[in-house]
Backbone as CSV, one residue per row, in Angstrom:
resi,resn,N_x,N_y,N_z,CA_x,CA_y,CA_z,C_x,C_y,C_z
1,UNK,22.892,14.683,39.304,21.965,15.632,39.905,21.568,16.673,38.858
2,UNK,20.078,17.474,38.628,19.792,17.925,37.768,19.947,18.984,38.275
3,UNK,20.268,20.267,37.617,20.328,21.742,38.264,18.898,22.467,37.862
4,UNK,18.155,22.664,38.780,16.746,23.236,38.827,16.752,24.643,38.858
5,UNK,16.744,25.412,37.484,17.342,27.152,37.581,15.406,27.721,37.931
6,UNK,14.060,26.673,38.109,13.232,27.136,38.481,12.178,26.321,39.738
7,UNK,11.492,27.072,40.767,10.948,26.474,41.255,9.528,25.536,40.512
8,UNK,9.872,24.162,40.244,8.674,23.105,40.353,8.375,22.692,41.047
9,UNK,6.449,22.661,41.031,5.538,22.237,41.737,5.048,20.844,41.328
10,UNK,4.997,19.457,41.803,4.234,18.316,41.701,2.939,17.930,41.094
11,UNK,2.752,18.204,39.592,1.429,18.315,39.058,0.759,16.741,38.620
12,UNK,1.438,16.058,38.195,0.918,14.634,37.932,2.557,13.599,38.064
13,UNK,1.992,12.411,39.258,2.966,11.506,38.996,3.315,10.730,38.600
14,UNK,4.416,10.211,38.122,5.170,9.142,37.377,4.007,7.956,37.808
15,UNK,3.573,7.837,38.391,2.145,5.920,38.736,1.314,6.689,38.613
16,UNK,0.644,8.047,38.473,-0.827,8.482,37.772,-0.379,8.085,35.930
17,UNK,0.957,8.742,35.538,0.914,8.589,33.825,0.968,7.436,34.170
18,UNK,1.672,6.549,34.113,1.781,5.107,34.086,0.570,4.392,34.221
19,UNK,-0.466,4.863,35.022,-1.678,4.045,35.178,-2.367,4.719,34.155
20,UNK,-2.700,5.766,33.945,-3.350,6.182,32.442,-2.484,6.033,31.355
21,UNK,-1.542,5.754,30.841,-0.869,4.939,29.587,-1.510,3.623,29.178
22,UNK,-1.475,2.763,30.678,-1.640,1.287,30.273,-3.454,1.308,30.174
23,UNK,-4.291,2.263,30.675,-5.365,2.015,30.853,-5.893,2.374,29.297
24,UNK,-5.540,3.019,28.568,-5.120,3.946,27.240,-4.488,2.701,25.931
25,UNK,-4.072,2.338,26.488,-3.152,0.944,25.843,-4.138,-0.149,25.783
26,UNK,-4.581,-0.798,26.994,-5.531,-1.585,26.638,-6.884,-1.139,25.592
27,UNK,-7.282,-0.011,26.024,-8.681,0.402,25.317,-7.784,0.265,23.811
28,UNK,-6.804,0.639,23.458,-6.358,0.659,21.924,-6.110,-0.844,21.319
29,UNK,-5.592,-1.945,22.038,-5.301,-3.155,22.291,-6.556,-3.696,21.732
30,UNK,-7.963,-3.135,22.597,-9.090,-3.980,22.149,-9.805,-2.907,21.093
31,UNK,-9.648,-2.291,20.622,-10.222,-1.345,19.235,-9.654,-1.580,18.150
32,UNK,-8.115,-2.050,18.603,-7.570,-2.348,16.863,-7.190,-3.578,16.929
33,UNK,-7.838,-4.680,17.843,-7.228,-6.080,17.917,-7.382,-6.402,15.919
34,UNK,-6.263,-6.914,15.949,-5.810,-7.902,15.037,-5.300,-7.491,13.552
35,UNK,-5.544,-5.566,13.988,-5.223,-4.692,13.032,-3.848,-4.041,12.987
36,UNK,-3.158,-3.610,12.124,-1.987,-2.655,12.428,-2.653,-1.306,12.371
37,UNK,-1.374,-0.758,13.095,-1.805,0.633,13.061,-0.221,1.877,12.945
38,UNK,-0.730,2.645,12.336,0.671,3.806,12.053,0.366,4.693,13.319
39,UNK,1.427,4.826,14.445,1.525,5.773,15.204,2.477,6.925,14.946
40,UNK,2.124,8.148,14.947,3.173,9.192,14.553,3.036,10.305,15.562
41,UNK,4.656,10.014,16.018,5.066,10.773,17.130,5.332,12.517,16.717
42,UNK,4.292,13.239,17.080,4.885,14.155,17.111,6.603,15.186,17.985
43,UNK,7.696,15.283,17.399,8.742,15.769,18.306,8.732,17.167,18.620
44,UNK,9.551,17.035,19.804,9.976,16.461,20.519,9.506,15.664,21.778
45,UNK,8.422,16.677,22.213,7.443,16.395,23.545,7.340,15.238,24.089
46,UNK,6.609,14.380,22.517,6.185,13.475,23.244,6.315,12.099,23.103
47,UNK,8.121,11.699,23.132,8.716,11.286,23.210,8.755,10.231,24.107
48,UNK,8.543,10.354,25.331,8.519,9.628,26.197,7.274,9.048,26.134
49,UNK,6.284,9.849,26.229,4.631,9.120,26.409,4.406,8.249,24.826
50,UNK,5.274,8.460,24.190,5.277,7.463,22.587,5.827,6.355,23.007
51,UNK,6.898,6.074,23.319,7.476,5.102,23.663,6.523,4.343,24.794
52,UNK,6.380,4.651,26.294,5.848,4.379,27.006,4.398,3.034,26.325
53,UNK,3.551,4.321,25.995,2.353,3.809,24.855,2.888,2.640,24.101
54,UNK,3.594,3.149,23.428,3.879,2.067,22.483,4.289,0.792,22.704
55,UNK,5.096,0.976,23.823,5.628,-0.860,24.420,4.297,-1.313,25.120
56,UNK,3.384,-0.879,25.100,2.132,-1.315,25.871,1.016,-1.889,24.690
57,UNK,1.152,-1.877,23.262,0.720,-2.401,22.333,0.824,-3.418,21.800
58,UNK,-0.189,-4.076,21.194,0.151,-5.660,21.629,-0.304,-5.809,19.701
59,UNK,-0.711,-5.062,19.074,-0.799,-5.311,17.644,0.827,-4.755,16.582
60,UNK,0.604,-4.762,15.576,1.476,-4.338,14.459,1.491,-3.216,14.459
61,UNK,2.419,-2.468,14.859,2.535,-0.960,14.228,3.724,-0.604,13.371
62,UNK,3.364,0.393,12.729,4.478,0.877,11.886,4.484,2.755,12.708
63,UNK,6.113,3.091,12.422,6.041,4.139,13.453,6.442,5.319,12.578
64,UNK,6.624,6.600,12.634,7.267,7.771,12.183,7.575,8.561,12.841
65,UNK,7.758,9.943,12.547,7.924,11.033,13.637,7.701,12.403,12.769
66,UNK,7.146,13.004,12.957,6.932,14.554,12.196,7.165,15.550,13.686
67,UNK,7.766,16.457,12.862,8.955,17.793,13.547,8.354,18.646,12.677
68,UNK,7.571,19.389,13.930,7.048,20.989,13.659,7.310,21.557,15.451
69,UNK,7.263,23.122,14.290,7.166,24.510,15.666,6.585,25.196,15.656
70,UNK,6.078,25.860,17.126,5.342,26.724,17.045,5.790,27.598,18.524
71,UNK,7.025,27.268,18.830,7.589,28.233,20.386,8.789,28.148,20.122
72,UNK,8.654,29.398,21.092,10.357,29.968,21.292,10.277,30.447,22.720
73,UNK,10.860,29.440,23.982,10.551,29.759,25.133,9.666,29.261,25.114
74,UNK,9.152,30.126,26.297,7.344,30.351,26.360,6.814,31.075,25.744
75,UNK,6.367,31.479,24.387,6.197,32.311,23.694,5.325,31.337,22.705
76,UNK,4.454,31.402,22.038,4.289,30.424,20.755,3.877,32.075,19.824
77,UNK,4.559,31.548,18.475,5.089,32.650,17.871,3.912,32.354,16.569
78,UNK,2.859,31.920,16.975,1.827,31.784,16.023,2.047,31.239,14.662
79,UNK,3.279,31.025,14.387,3.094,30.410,12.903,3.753,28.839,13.137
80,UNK,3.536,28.012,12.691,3.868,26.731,12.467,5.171,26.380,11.391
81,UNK,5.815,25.659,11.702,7.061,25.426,10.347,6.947,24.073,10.787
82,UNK,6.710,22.808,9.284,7.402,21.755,9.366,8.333,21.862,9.579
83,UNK,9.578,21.085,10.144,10.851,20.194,9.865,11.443,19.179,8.754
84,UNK,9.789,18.174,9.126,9.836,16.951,8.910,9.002,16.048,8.421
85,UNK,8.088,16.066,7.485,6.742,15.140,7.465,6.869,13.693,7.168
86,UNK,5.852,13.432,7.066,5.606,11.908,7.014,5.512,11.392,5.307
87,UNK,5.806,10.369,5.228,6.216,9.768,3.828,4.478,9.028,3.877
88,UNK,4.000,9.020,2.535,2.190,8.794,2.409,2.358,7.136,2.523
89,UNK,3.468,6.482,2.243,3.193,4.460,2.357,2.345,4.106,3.859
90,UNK,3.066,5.239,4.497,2.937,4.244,6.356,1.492,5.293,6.690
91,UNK,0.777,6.305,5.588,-0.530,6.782,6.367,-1.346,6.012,5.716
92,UNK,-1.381,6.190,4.185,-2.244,5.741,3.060,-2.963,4.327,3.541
93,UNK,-4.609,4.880,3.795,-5.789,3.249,4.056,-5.529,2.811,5.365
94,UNK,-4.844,3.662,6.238,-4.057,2.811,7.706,-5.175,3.568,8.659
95,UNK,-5.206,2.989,9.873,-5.166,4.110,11.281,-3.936,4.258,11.872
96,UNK,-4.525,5.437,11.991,-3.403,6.185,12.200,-3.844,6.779,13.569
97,UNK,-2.503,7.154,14.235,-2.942,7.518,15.441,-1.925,8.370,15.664
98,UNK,-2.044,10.388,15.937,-1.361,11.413,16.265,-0.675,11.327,17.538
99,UNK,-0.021,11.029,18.160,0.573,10.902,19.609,1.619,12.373,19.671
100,UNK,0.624,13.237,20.980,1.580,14.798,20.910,1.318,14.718,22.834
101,UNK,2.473,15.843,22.864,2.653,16.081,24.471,0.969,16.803,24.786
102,UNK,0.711,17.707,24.057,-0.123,18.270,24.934,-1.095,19.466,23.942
103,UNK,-2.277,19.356,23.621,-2.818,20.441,23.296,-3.017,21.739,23.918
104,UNK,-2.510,23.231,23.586,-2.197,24.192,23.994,-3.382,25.017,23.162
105,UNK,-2.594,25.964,22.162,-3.815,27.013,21.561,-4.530,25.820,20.536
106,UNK,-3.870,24.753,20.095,-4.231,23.613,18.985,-3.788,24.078,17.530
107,UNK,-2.773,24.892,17.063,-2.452,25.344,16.212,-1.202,23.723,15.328
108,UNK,-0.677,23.444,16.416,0.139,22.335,15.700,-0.952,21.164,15.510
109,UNK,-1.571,21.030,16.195,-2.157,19.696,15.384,-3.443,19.905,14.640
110,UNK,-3.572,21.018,14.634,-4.857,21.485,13.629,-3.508,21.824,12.207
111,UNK,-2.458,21.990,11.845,-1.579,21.462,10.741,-1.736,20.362,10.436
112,UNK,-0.729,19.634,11.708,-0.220,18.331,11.738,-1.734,17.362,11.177
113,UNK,-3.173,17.601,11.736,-4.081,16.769,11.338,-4.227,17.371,9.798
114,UNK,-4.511,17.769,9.499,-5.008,18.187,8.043,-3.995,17.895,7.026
115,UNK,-2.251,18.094,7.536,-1.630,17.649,6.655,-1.469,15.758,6.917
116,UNK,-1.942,15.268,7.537,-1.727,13.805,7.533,-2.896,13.449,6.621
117,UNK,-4.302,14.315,6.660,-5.742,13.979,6.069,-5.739,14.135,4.502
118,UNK,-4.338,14.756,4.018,-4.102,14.759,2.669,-3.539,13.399,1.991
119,UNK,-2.864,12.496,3.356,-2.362,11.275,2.774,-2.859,9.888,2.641
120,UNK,-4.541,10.220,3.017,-5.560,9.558,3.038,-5.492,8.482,3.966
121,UNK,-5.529,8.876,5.473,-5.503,7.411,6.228,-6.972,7.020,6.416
122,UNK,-7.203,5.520,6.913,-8.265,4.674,6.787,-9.107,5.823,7.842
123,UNK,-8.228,5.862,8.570,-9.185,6.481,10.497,-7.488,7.453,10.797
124,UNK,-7.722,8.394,11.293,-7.086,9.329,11.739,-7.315,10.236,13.352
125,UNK,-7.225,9.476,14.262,-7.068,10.246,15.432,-5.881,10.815,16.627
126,UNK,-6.530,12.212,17.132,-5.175,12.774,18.139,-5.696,12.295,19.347
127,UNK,-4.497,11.624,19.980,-3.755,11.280,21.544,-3.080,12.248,22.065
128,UNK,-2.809,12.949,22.866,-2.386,14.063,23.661,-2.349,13.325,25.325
129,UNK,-1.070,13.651,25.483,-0.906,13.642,27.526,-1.425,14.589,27.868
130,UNK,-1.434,15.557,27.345,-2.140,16.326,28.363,-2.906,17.713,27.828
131,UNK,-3.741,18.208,28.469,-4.851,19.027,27.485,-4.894,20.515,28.765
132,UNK,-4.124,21.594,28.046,-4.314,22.904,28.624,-6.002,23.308,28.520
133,UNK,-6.162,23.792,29.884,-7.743,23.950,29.773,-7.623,25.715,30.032
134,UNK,-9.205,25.770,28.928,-8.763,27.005,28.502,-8.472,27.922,27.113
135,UNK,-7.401,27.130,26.508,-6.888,27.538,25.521,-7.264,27.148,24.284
136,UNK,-7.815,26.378,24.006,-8.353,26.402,22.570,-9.570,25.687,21.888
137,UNK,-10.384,27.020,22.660,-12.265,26.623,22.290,-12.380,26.256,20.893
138,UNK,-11.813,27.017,20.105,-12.190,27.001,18.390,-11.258,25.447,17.602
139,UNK,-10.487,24.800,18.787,-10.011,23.248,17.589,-10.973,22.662,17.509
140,UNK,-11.383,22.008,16.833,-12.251,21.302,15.796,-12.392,20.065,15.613
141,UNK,-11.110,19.207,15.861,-10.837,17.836,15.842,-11.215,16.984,17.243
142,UNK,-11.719,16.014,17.197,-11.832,14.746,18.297,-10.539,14.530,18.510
143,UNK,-10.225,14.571,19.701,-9.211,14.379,21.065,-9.387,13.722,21.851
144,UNK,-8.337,12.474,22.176,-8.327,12.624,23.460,-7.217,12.082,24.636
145,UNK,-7.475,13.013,25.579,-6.367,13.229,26.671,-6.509,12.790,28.131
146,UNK,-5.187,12.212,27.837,-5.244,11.585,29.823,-5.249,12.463,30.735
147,UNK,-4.875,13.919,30.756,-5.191,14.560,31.975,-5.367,16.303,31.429
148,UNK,-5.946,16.708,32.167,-6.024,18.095,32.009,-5.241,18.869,33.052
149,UNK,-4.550,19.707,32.667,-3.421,20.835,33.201,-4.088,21.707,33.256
150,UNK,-3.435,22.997,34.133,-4.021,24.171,34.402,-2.915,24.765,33.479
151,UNK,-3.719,26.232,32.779,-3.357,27.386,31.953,-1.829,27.437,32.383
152,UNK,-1.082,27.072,32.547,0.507,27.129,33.114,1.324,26.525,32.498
153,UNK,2.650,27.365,32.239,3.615,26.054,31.540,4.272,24.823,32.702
154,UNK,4.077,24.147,31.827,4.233,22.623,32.232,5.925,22.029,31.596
155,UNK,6.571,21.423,32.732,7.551,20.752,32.441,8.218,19.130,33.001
156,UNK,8.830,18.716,32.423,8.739,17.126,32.659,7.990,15.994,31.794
157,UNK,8.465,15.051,31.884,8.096,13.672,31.126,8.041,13.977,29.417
158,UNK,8.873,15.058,28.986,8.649,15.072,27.715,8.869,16.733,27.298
159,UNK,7.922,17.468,28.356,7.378,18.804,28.442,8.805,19.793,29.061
160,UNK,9.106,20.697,28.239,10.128,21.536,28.520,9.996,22.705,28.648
161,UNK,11.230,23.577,28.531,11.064,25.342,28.992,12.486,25.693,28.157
162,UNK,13.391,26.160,27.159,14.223,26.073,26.518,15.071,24.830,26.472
163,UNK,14.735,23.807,26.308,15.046,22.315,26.568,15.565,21.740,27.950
164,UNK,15.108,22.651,28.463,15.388,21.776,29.911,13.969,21.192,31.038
165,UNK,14.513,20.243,31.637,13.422,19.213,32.184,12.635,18.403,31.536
166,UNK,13.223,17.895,30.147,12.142,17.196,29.222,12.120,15.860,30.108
167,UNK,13.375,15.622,30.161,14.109,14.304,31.176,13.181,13.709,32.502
168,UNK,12.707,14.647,33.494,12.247,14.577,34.178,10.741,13.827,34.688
169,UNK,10.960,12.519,34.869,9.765,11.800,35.038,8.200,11.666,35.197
170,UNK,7.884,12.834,35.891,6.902,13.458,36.454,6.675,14.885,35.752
171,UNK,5.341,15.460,35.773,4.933,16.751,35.425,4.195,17.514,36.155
172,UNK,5.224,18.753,36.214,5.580,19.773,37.347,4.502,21.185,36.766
173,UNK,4.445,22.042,37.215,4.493,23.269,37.096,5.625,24.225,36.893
174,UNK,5.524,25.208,36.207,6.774,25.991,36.775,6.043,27.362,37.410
175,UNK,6.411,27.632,39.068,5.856,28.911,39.853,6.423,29.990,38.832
176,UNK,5.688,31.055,39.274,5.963,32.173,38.955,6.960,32.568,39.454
177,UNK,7.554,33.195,38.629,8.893,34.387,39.094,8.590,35.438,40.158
178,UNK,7.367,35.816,39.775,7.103,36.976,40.591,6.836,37.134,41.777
């Protein structure tokens, strides 16, 4: 049993992602038939919707993972820190494809893209579960996202609050305190 220290609300369910993964999967299935492709998971988020995605691919991929921050809590503390980047063999002449939980202000993957665009991939695009509406008129990059969220933090299927509820199948809201 999970201990719930906040009230969540029912925002998207486990057979809505599931039906937009595979619907997401095929369209990629028939765009890169017969091609490989480098998917790079951004961590931690989006973890689950990587995997998910990924067993739904029916070509060659080669995989990675790049570890950056930009929160503490609910807080995003405006500056970005790698962890972890990507080694240039598995971007260099490839498509490549960004797989992240969720575009917010767009500060991590406006990094994360520009530092992958230094390692010269063939085609370079971001995948996002889910897209805060609202928050970030000024990103710049082609996106795109299976669902749009409201201005609220979001937890479940990947999506957390000091690491708790990443576990959680479905994506919730968290109510206000107040």
């Amino acid at each position: 049993m999970i201990n719930i220290k906040h009230k969540l609300n029912l925002l998207i369910s486990k057979q809505e992602i599931e039906k937009e993964i595979t619907i997401l999967a095929n369209e990629l299935n028939d765009k890169f038939q017969g091609e490989q492709i480098s998917l790079i998971m951004i961590l931690n988020g989006s973890v689950f919707f990587f995997a998910d995605l990924a067993r739904k691919l029916n070509m060659p991929i080669k995989m990675d993972t790049i570890s950056i921050s930009s929160y503490l809590g609910t807080e995003s503390t405006r500056k970005v820190k790698f962890h972890k980047k990507i080694v240039k063999p598995i971007i260099e002449n490839k498509h490549v494809l960004i797989i992240e939980d969720i575009i917010d202000t767009g500060r991590t993957l406006t990094n994360v893209y520009e530092y992958l665009q230094t390692l010269n991939p063939k085609t370079l695009e971001i995948i996002t579960l889910a897209d805060k509406e609202g928050c970030h008129e000024d990103f710049k990059y082609n996106y795109r996202s299976l669902f749009k969220v409201p201005n609220k933090f979001v937890v479940g299927y990947g999506f957390e609050i000091d690491d708790l509820y990443r576990q959680l199948d479905q994506i919730y809201t968290i109510e206000d305190e107040n």
